[in-house]
mmCIF file of C-alpha atoms in Angstrom:
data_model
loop_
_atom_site.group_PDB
_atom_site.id
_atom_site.type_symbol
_atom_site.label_atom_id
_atom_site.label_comp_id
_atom_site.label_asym_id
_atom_site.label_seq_id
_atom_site.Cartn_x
_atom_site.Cartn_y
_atom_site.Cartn_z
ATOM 1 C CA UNK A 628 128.028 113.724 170.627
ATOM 2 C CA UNK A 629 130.451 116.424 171.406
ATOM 3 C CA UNK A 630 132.950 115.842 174.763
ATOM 4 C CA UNK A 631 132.146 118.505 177.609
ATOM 5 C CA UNK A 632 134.425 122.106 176.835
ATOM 6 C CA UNK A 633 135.039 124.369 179.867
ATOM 7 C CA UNK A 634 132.423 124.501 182.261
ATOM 8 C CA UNK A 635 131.644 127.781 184.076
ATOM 9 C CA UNK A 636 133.670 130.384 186.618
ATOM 10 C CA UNK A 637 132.505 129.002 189.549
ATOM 11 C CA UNK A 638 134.482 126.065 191.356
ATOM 12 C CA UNK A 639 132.515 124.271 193.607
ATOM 13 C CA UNK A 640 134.812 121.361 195.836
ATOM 14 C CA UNK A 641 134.140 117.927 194.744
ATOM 15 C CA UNK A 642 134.460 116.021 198.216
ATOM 16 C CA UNK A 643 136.806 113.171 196.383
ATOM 17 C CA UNK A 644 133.184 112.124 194.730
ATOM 18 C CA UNK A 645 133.415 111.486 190.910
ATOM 19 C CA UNK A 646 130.355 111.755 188.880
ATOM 20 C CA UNK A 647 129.689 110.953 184.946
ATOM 21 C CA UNK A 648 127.385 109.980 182.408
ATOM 22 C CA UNK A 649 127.716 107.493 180.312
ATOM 23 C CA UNK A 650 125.734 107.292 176.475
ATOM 24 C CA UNK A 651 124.512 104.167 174.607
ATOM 25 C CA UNK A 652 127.845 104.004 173.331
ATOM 26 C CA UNK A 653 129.348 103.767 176.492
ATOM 27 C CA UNK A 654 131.414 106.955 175.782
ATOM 28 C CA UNK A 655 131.697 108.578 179.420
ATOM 29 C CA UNK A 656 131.482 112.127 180.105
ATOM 30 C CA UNK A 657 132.870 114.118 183.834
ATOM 31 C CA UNK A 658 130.321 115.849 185.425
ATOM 32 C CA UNK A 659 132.583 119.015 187.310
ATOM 33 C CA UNK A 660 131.170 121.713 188.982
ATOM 34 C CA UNK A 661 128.659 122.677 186.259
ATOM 35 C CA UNK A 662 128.059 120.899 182.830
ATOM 36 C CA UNK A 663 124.964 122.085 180.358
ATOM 37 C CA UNK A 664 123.743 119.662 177.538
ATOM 38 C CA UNK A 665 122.077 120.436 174.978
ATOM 39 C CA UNK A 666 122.478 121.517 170.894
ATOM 40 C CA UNK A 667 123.922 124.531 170.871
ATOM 41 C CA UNK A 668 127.894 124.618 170.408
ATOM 42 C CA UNK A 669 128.823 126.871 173.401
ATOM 43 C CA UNK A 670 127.112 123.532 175.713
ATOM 44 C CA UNK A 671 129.450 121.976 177.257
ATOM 45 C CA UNK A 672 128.122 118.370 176.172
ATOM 46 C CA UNK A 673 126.840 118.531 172.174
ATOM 47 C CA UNK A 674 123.426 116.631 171.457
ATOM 48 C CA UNK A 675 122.875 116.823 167.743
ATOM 49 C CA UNK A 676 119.120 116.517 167.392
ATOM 50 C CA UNK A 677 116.598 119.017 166.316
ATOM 51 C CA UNK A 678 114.756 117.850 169.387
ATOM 52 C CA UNK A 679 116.778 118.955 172.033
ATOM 53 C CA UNK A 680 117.137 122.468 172.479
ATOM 54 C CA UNK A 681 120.275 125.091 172.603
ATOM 55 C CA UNK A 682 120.610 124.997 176.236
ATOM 56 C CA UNK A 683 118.354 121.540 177.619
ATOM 57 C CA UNK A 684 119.557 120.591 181.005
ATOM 58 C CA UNK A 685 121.964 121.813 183.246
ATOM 59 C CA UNK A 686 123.523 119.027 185.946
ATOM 60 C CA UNK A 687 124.851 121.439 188.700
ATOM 61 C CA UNK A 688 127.051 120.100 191.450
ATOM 62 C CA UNK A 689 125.999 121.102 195.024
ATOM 63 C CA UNK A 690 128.132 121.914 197.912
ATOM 64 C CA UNK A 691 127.061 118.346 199.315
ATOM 65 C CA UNK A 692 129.060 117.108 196.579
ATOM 66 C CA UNK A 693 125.562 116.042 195.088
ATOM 67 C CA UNK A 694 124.539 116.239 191.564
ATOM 68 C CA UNK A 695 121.058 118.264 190.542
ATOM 69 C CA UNK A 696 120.086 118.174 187.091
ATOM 70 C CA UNK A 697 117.658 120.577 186.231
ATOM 71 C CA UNK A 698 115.696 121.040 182.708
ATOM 72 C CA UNK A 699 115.838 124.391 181.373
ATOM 73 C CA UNK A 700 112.371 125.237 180.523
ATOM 74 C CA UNK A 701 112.905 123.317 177.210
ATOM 75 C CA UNK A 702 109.897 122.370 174.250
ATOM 76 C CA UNK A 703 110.478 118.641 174.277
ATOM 77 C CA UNK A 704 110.802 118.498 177.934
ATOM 78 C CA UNK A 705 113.980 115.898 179.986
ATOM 79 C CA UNK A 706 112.814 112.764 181.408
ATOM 80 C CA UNK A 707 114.343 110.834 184.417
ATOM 81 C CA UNK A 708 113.565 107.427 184.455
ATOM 82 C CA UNK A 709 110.574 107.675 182.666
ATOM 83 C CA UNK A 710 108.823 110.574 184.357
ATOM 84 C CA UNK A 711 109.167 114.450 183.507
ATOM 85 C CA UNK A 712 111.562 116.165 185.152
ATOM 86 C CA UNK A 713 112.042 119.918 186.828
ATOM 87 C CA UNK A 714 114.762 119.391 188.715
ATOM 88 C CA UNK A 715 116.398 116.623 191.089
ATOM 89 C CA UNK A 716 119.040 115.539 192.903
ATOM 90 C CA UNK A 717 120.727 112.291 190.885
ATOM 91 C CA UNK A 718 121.211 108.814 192.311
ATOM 92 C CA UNK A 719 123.670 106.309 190.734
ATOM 93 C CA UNK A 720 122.411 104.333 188.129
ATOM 94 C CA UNK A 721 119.585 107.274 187.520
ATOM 95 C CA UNK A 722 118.751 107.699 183.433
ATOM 96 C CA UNK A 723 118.600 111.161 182.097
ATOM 97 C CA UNK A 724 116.584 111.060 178.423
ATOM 98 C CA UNK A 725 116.682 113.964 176.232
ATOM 99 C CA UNK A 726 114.754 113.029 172.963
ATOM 100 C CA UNK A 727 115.955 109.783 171.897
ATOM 101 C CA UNK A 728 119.422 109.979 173.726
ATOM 102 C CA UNK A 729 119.506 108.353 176.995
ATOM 103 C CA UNK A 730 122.379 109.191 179.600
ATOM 104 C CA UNK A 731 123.074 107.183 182.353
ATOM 105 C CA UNK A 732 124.245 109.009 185.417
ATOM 106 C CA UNK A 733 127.004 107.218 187.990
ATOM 107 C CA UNK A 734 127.929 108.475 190.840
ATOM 108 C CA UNK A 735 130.752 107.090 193.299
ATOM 109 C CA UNK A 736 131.493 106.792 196.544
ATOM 110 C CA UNK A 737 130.969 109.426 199.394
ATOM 111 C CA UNK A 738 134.340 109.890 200.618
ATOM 112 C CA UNK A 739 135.622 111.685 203.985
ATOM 113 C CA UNK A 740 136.211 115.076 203.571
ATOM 114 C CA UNK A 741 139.907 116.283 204.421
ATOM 115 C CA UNK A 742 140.130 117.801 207.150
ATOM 116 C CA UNK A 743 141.317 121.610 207.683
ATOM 117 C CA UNK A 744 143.386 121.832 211.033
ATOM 118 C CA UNK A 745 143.406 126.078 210.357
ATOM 119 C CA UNK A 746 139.362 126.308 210.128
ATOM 120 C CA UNK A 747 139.344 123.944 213.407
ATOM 121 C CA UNK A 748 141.236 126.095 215.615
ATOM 122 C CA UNK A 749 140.175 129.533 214.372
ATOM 123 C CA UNK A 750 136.570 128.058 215.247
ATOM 124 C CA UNK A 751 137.391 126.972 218.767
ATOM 125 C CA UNK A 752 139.995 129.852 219.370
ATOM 126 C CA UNK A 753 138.534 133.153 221.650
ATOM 127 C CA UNK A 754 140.762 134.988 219.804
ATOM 128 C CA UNK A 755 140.560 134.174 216.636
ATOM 129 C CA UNK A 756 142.740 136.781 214.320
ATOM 130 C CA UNK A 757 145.876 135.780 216.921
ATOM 131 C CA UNK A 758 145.514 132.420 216.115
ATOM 132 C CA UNK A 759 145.389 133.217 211.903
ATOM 133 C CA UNK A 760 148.507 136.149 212.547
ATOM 134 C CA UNK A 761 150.322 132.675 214.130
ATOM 135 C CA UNK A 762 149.254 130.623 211.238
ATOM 136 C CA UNK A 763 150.268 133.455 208.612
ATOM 137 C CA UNK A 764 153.612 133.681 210.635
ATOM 138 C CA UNK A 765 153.942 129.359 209.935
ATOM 139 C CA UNK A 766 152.954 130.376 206.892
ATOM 140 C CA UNK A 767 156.573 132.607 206.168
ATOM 141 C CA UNK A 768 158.715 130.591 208.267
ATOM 142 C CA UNK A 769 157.659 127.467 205.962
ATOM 143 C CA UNK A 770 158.267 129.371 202.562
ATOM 144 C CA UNK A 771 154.250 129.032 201.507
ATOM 145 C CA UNK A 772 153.040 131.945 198.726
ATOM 146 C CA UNK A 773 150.531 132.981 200.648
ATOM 147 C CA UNK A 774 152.409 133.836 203.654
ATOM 148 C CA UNK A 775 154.089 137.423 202.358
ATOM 149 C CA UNK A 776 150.761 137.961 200.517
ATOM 150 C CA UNK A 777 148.671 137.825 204.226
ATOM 151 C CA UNK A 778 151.520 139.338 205.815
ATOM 152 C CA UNK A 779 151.655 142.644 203.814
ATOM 153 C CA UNK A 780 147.605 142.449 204.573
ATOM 154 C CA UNK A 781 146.527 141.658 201.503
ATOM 155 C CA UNK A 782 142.728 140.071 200.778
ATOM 156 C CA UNK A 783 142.657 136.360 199.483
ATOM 157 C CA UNK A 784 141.698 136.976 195.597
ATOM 158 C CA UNK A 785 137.279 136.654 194.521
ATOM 159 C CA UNK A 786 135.917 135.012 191.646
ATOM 160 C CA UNK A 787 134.608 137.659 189.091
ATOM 161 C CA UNK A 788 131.093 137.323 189.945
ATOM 162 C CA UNK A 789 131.457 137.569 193.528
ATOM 163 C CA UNK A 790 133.249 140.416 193.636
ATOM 164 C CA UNK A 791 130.390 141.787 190.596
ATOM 165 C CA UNK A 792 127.321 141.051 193.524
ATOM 166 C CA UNK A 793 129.648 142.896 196.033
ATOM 167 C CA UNK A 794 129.766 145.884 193.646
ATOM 168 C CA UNK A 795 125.796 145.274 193.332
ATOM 169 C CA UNK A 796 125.376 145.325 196.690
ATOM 170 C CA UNK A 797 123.695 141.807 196.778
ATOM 171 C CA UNK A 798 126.460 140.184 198.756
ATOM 172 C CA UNK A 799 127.887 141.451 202.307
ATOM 173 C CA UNK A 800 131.599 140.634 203.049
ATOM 174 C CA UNK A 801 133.546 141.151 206.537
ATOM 175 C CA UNK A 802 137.125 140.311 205.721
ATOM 176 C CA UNK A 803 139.361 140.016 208.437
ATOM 177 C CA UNK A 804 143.118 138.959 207.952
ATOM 178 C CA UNK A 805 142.533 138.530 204.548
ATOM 179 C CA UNK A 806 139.558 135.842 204.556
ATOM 180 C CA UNK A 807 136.208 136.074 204.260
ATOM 181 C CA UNK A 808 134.923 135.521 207.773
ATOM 182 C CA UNK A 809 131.186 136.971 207.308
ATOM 183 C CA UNK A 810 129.011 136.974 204.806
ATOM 184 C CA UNK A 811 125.404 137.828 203.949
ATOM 185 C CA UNK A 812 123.241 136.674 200.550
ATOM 186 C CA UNK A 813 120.151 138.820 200.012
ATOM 187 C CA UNK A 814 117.359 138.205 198.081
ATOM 188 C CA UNK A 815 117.296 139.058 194.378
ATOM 189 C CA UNK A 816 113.883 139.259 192.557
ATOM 190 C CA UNK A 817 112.454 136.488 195.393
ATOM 191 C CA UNK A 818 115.106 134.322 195.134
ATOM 192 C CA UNK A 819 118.673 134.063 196.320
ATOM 193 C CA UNK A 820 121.420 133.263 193.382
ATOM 194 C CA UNK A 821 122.038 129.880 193.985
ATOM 195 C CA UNK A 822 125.692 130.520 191.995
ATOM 196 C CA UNK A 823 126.299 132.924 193.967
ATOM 197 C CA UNK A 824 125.962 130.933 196.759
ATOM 198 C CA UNK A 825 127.895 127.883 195.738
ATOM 199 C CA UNK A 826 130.729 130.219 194.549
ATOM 200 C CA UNK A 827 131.049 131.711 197.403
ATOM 201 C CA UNK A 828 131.284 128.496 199.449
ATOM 202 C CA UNK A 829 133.892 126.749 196.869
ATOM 203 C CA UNK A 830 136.237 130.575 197.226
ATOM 204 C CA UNK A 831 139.638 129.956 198.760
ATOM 205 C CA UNK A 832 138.479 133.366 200.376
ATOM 206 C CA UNK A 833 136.366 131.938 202.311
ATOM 207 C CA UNK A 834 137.813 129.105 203.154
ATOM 208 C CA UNK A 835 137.157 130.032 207.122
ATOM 209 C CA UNK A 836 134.162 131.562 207.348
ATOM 210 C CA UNK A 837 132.482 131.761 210.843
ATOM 211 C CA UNK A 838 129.061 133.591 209.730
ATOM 212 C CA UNK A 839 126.589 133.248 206.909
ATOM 213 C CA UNK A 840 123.124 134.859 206.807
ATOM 214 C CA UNK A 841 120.398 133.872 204.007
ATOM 215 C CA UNK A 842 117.337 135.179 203.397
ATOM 216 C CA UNK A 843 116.045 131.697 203.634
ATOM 217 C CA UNK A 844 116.647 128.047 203.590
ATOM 218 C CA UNK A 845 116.037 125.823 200.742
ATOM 219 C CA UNK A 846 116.558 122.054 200.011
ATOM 220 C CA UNK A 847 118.125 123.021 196.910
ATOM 221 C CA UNK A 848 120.820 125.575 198.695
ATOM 222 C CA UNK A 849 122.660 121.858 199.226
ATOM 223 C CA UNK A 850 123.676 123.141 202.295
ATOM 224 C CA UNK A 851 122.732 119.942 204.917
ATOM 225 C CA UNK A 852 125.877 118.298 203.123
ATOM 226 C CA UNK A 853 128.425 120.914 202.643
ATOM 227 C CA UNK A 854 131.582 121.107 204.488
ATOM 228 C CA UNK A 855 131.349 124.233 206.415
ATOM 229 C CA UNK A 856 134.833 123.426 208.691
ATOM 230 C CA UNK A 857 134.800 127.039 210.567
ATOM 231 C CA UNK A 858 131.001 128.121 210.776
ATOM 232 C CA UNK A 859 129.361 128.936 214.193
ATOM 233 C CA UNK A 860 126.745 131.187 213.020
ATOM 234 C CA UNK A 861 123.917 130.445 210.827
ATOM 235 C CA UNK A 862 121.599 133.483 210.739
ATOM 236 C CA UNK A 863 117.886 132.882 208.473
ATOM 237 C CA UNK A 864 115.616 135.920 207.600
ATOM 238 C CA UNK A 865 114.876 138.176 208.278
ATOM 239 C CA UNK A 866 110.589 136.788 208.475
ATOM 240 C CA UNK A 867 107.558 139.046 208.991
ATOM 241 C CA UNK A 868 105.317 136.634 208.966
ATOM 242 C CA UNK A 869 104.755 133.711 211.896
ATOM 243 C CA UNK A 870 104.202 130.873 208.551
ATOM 244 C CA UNK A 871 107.468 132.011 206.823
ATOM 245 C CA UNK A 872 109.449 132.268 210.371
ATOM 246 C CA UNK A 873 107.806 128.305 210.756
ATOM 247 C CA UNK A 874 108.681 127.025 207.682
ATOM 248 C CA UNK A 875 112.254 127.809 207.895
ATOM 249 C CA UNK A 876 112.376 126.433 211.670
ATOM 250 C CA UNK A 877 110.444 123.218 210.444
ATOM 251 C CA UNK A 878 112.943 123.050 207.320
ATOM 252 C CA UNK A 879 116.035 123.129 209.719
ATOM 253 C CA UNK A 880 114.686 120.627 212.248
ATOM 254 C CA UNK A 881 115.727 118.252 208.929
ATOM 255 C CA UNK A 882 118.958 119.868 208.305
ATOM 256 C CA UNK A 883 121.590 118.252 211.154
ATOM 257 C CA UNK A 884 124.689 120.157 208.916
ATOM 258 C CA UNK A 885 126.870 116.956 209.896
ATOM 259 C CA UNK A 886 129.690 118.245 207.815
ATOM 260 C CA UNK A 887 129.581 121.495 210.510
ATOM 261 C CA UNK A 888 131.076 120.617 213.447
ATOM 262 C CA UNK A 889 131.360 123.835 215.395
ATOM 263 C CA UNK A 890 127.850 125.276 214.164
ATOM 264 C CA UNK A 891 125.342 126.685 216.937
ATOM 265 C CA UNK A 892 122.015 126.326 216.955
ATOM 266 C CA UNK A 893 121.013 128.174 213.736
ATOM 267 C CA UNK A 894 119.121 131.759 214.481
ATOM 268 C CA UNK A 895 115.713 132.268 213.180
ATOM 269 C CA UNK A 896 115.444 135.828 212.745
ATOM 270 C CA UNK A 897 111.345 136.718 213.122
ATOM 271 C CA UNK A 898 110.295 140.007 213.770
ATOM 272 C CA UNK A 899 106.944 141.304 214.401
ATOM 273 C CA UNK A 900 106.679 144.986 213.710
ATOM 274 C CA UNK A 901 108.651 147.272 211.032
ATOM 275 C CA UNK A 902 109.041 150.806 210.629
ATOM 276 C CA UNK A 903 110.852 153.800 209.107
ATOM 277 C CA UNK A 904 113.118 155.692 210.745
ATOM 278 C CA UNK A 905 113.902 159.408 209.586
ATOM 279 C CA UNK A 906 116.522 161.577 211.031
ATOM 280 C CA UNK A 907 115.268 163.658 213.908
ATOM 281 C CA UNK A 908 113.819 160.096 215.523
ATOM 282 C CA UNK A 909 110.193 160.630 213.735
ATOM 283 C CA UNK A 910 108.864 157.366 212.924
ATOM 284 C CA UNK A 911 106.611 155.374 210.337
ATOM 285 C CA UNK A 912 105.185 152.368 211.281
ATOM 286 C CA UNK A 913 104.844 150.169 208.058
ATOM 287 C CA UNK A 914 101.556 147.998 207.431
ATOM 288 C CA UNK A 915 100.899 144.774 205.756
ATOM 289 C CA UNK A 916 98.868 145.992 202.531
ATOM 290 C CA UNK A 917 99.840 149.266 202.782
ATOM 291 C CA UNK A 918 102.320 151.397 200.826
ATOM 292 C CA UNK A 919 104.616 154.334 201.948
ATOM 293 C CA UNK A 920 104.818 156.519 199.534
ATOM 294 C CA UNK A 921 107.071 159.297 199.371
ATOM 295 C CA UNK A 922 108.089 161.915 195.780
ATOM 296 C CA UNK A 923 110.771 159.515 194.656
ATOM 297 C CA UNK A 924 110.244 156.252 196.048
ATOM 298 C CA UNK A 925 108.129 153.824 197.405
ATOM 299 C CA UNK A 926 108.112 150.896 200.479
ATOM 300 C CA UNK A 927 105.565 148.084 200.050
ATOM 301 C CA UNK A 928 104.807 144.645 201.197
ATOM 302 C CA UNK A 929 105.809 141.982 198.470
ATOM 303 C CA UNK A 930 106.137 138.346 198.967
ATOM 304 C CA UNK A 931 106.726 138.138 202.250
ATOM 305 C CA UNK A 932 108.925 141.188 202.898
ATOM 306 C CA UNK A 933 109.106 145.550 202.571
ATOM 307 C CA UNK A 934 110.556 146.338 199.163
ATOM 308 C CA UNK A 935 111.881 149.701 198.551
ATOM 309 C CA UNK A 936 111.365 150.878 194.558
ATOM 310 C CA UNK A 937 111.977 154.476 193.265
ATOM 311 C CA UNK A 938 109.484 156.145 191.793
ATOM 312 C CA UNK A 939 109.391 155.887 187.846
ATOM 313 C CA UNK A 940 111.785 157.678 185.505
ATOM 314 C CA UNK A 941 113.760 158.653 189.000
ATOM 315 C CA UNK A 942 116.872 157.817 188.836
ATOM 316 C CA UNK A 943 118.288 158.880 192.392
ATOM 317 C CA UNK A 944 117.836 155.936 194.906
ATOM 318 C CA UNK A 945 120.364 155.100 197.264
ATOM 319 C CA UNK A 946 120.308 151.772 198.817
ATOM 320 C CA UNK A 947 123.460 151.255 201.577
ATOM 321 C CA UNK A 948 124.772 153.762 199.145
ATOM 322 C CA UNK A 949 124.753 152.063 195.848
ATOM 323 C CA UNK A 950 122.183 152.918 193.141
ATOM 324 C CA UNK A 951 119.832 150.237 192.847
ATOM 325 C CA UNK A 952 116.000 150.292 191.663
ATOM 326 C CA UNK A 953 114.359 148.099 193.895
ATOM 327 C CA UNK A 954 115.995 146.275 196.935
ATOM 328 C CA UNK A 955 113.851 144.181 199.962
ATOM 329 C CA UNK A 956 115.119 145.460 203.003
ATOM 330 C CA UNK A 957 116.424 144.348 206.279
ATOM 331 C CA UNK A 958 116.629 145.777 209.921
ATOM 332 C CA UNK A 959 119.266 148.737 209.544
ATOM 333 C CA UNK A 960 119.505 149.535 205.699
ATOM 334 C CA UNK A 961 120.117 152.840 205.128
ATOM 335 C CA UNK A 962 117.858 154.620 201.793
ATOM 336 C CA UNK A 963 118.461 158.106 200.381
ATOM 337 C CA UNK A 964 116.247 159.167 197.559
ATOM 338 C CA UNK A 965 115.727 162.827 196.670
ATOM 339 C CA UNK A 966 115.072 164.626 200.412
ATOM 340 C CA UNK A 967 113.622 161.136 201.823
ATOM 341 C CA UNK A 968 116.117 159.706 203.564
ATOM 342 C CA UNK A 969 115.805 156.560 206.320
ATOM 343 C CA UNK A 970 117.073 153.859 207.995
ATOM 344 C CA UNK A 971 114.496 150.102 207.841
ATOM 345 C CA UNK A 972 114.059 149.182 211.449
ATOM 346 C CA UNK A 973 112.488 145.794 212.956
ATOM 347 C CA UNK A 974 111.537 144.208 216.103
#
């Protein structure tokens, strides 16, 4: 077996927790942020065994500091202690099996986070970008790099692929003296990009962010353990449906965020009715079932929420003015596509 290579571009924070597995050998390999096993030579830990495929199982660390391993839709299939597995957070002393080569996962200690003094202020503070200009001005008088590079009002630097979903339009950013203070994930084919996610949490940009908004909340976001030193919003949604608005408020009634000290109550955002909204004030009241359809596009219900599509071989559809093809919308996007032109509006 091969030692792990360089693991992927995001950095996720490892809370002062080590992980690593260990093989029959007793030859022990670091689990980082991200490590891939399998038989191909770009994985990151080399199995040699026609058996296990290219890519087998990914062990992914969360922003809990938790380790998921997670098979990747492989032939032979991973075990975990004997039974199959899909995916799963790891406990210490847990045995991954692919094939005929066992790996024993260990896991230590949970260790106090450090604490950020600069996130704790700016999230009691009423005014919050005095308090960073007085930090940034600390900042110069103590010599630090960053100070002259917040000072001439510059933004703290993204990871490629955050600053790729910004360009796609599938990540929101407010910046405001050079962090990252909101932010807003939306859905991507169903599904929110957990990388995306986990990148954007590990980012020195945001480092004190006071607002996130997901589509929804999922066990395997990792969020219930992450260190989230400056949040006070938590925004879910938004939900068209009373089940999907429930299931979210029933899956945060187990989520205390202990590692978020000045978090409010997080905001459930249900909403009843939708409809278009053209210029001139005429309206369209969107139904469950139905579809809107206009010479160039398209809204429908889908899985729990309106999707706007363009129409076939069309290639002018303006979403928050980017080109996209499809996109699920929430209460104020704006679409343009040929002469149909609206703005998504909820209550």
């Amino acid at each position: 077996m091969t030692p792990p290579g360089p693991t992927s571009a995001y950095r996720v924070p490892v809370p002062g927790r080590t992980a690593h597995l260990v093989d029959p050998e007793g030859q022990s390999f670091a689990v980082g942020e991200r490590l891939i096993i399998g038989r191909s030579r770009d994985a990151d830990l080399v199995v040699h065994s026609g058996r296990v495929d290219r890519r087998h199982v990914v062990l992914v660390r969360l922003p809990s500091g938790d380790v998921e391993a997670e098979d990747l839709a492989t032939t032979t299939g991973t075990r975990l202690n004997g039974a199959p597995l899909a995916h799963r957070v790891l406990a210490d002393g847990d045995v991954l099996e692919l094939d005929d080569h066992p790996f024993v996962f260990h896991l230590g200690p949970e260790l106090p986070s450090p604490v950020d003094p600069m996130a704790a202020v700016l999230a009691q503070a009423s005014d919050g970008e005095a308090a960073l200009q007085v930090w940034v001005d600390a900042l110069l008088e103590q010599g630090d790099p960053l100070g002259p590079r917040l000072a001439a009002g510059k933004r703290m630097p993204l990871a490629a692929p955050l600053s790729e979903a910004v360009r796609e339009g599938t990540l929101e950013l407010d910046w405001r003296g050079g962090f990252v203070r909101a932010a807003r994930l939306r859905a991507q084919a169903f599904t929110v990009d957990r990388a995306l996610l986990f990148a954007l949490l590990a980012s020195e940009a945001a480092r004190f962010l006071d607002t996130l908004a997901l589509p929804y909340l999922h066990p395997r976001f990792g969020l219930d353990g992450a260190a989230l030193p400056a949040l006070r919003e938590l925004r879910f949604g938004p939900f068209f449906t009373a089940e999907d608005g429930a299931r979210c408020t029933e899956a945060l009634a187990r989520a205390p965020f202990a590692r978020a000290p000045f978090l409010q109550p997080p905001v459930v955002q249900q909403y009843a009715r939708a409809w278009l909204e053209f210029a001139g004030g005429e309206q369209r009241r969107l139904e469950q079932g139905a579809q809107v359809t206009f010479p160039t596009s398209a809204v429908r219900w889908e899985s729990g929420g309106w999707l706007v599509s363009r129409a076939y071989k069309h290639h002018s559809l303006l979403f928050n003015g980017r080109s996209r093809y499809t996109a699920f919308l929430t209460p104020g996007d704006e679409v343009s596509s040929g002469a149909t032109r609206f703005v998504f509006r909820a209550s």
